[in-house]
Amino acid sequence: MSTGHDHGHGAAGFNAAFAIGIGLNMAFVVVEAFYGWRINSLALLADAGHNLSDVIGLVLAWGAALASRLRPNARHTYGWKRASILAAFINALLLLVAMGSLAWEAVHRLQSPEPIDGLTIMLVAGVGIVVNTITALLFMRGREGDLNIRGAFLHMAADALVSAGVVVAGSLTLWFGWTWLDPVASLVIAAVIVVGTASLFKQSLHLLFDGVPESVDLHEVQALLEALPGVARVHDLHVWAMGTSEIAMTAHLVMPEGHADDAFLQRATGQLHDRFGIEHVTLQVMRVPFTTPCARSDDNTRLSDPRSVPRTVP
């Protein structure tokens, strides 16, 4: 048996980013909500609500990143790595619910538009562009390797674009007196955020149910294992995400004529890590399969292969 334990802790380097991002956005939420209430701007109030949900999301993401660093014990042998997946899912769910409420209110406001202060909207939203851009840049370098960090980056980058849209809406309202533009801008904000959040929601839900991460092609993993010298068949191949930045894999290698020494297992583990980013690899080697193979719905060849029928061990 070979088990690789080259665990990544990329999220650990973002403690300062989380602290700064939460502080900046919380301060901006207070400012934006105050001026939104003062001038009766639904666009500002909506964006303040969304930024508040982002603060909550950043807190969840930070807590999950810290939890994922807790050492495994006898009751949690993988530790708390999945907390980062759960945080990403809750973050996406909160955003979708918040945007649904925003769209509902915007539709009602669109039926009876109210006058607003376009200049104040432009100034406050301009501050939002700066705050959200700075926060997004804090998470930019970690967006490729961690779904949790990527969620934080995408939200902040999207917020910067949304704030820019609010500035445009405020300027048009100021120049042309289009009072209907405020609720319309709110609907556009909701649509943009829902589109950006849908992917995060889908991916986090997929990983919560032990789905194969998008970066891994299961058929290519099986082909790599079957191409190893001495391997006749591969049974019980499972790949799942332990967290938002760490992938695990288990498999049974049927090697009737061969012998898997340390060099063989080290080479196989290294290839899986280098090609697919799988960090936690467990391989069980057997000369004759003695367990019932797990049959996938997309693997008809294994079901029809008479050699796959397991032998009974007395």
Coordinates of C-alpha atoms in Angstrom, one line a residue, residues 117-260:
D117 CA -29.6 61.5 -5.5
G118 CA -27.5 60.4 -8.5
L119 CA -24.4 62.2 -7.4
T120 CA -24.3 60.5 -4.0
I121 CA -24.8 57.2 -5.7
M122 CA -21.8 57.8 -7.9
L123 CA -19.5 58.9 -5.1
V124 CA -20.4 56.0 -2.8
A125 CA -20.2 53.4 -5.6
G126 CA -16.9 54.9 -6.6
V127 CA -15.5 54.1 -3.2
G128 CA -16.9 50.5 -3.7
I129 CA -14.9 50.1 -6.8
V130 CA -11.7 50.9 -4.9
V131 CA -12.6 48.7 -1.9
N132 CA -13.6 45.7 -3.9
T133 CA -10.7 45.9 -6.3
I134 CA -8.2 46.0 -3.5
T135 CA -9.9 43.0 -1.8
A136 CA -10.0 41.0 -5.1
L137 CA -6.2 41.6 -5.6
L138 CA -5.6 40.2 -2.1
F139 CA -7.0 36.8 -3.3
M140 CA -5.8 36.9 -6.9
R141 CA -2.8 34.7 -6.5
G142 CA -4.7 31.8 -4.9
R143 CA -7.7 31.7 -7.2
E144 CA -6.5 28.8 -9.3
G145 CA -5.7 26.3 -6.6
D146 CA -8.5 26.6 -4.1
L147 CA -12.3 26.9 -4.6
N148 CA -12.6 28.7 -1.4
I149 CA -10.1 31.4 -2.3
R150 CA -11.5 31.5 -5.9
G151 CA -15.0 32.2 -4.5
A152 CA -13.6 35.1 -2.5
F153 CA -11.8 36.5 -5.5
L154 CA -14.7 36.1 -7.9
H155 CA -17.1 37.8 -5.6
M156 CA -14.8 40.8 -5.0
A157 CA -14.0 41.2 -8.7
A158 CA -17.7 41.0 -9.6
D159 CA -18.5 43.5 -6.9
A160 CA -16.0 45.9 -8.4
L161 CA -17.7 45.6 -11.8
V162 CA -21.2 45.9 -10.1
S163 CA -20.1 49.1 -8.4
A164 CA -18.9 50.4 -11.7
G165 CA -22.4 49.7 -13.1
V166 CA -24.0 51.6 -10.2
V167 CA -21.8 54.6 -11.0
V168 CA -23.0 54.5 -14.6
A169 CA -26.6 54.2 -13.4
G170 CA -26.1 57.1 -11.0
S171 CA -24.6 59.3 -13.7
L172 CA -27.5 58.6 -16.1
T173 CA -30.0 59.3 -13.4
L174 CA -28.3 62.6 -12.6
W175 CA -28.1 63.8 -16.2
F176 CA -31.4 62.5 -17.6
G177 CA -33.6 62.1 -14.5
W178 CA -34.3 58.4 -15.2
T179 CA -35.7 57.4 -11.8
W180 CA -36.6 53.9 -13.2
L181 CA -32.9 53.3 -13.7
D182 CA -32.2 52.6 -10.0
P183 CA -34.4 49.5 -9.8
V184 CA -33.3 48.4 -13.2
A185 CA -29.6 48.6 -12.1
S186 CA -30.6 46.5 -9.1
L187 CA -32.0 43.8 -11.3
V188 CA -28.9 43.9 -13.4
I189 CA -26.7 43.6 -10.3
A190 CA -28.8 40.6 -9.2
A191 CA -28.5 38.9 -12.6
V192 CA -24.7 39.4 -12.8
I193 CA -24.2 38.0 -9.3
V194 CA -26.5 35.0 -9.8
V195 CA -24.6 34.1 -13.0
G196 CA -21.3 34.4 -11.3
T197 CA -22.5 32.5 -8.2
A198 CA -24.1 29.6 -10.1
S199 CA -20.8 28.0 -11.0
L200 CA -19.6 28.2 -7.4
F201 CA -22.9 26.7 -6.1
K202 CA -22.7 23.9 -8.6
Q203 CA -19.1 23.0 -8.0
S204 CA -19.4 23.2 -4.2
L205 CA -22.5 21.0 -4.2
H206 CA -20.8 18.5 -6.5
L207 CA -17.8 18.3 -4.2
L208 CA -20.0 17.9 -1.1
F209 CA -21.3 14.7 -2.6
D210 CA -17.8 13.4 -3.3
G211 CA -17.9 14.3 -6.9
V212 CA -14.7 14.0 -9.0
P213 CA -13.0 17.5 -9.1
E214 CA -13.2 19.3 -12.4
S215 CA -9.4 19.2 -12.7
V216 CA -9.4 15.4 -12.9
D217 CA -10.5 13.1 -15.7
L218 CA -11.3 9.8 -14.2
H219 CA -10.8 7.8 -17.4
E220 CA -7.4 9.3 -17.8
V221 CA -6.5 8.4 -14.2
Q222 CA -7.6 4.8 -14.9
A223 CA -5.6 4.7 -18.2
L224 CA -2.5 5.9 -16.4
L225 CA -2.8 3.2 -13.7
E226 CA -3.5 0.5 -16.3
A227 CA -0.4 1.5 -18.2
L228 CA 1.8 0.9 -15.3
P229 CA 4.1 -2.1 -15.7
G230 CA 2.6 -5.3 -14.4
V231 CA -1.0 -3.9 -13.9
A232 CA -3.6 -6.1 -15.6
R233 CA -6.7 -4.3 -14.3
V234 CA -7.8 -1.5 -12.1
H235 CA -10.7 -2.0 -9.6
D236 CA -12.5 0.3 -7.1
L237 CA -11.1 3.6 -8.5
H238 CA -12.4 6.5 -6.4
V239 CA -11.4 10.2 -6.7
W240 CA -12.8 12.9 -4.5
A241 CA -12.0 16.2 -2.9
M242 CA -11.0 16.2 0.7
G243 CA -11.2 20.0 0.7
T244 CA -11.3 22.8 -1.8
S245 CA -7.5 22.4 -2.5
E246 CA -6.7 18.8 -1.8
I247 CA -7.7 15.7 -3.8
A248 CA -7.6 12.1 -2.7
M249 CA -7.7 8.8 -4.6
T250 CA -7.9 5.1 -3.8
A251 CA -7.6 2.2 -6.2
H252 CA -7.1 -1.6 -6.4
L253 CA -4.3 -2.7 -8.8
V254 CA -4.5 -6.3 -10.0
M255 CA -1.0 -7.5 -10.8
P256 CA -1.0 -11.3 -11.4
E257 CA 2.6 -11.6 -12.4
G258 CA 4.2 -8.5 -10.9
H259 CA 5.3 -7.2 -7.6
A260 CA 4.8 -3.6 -6.4

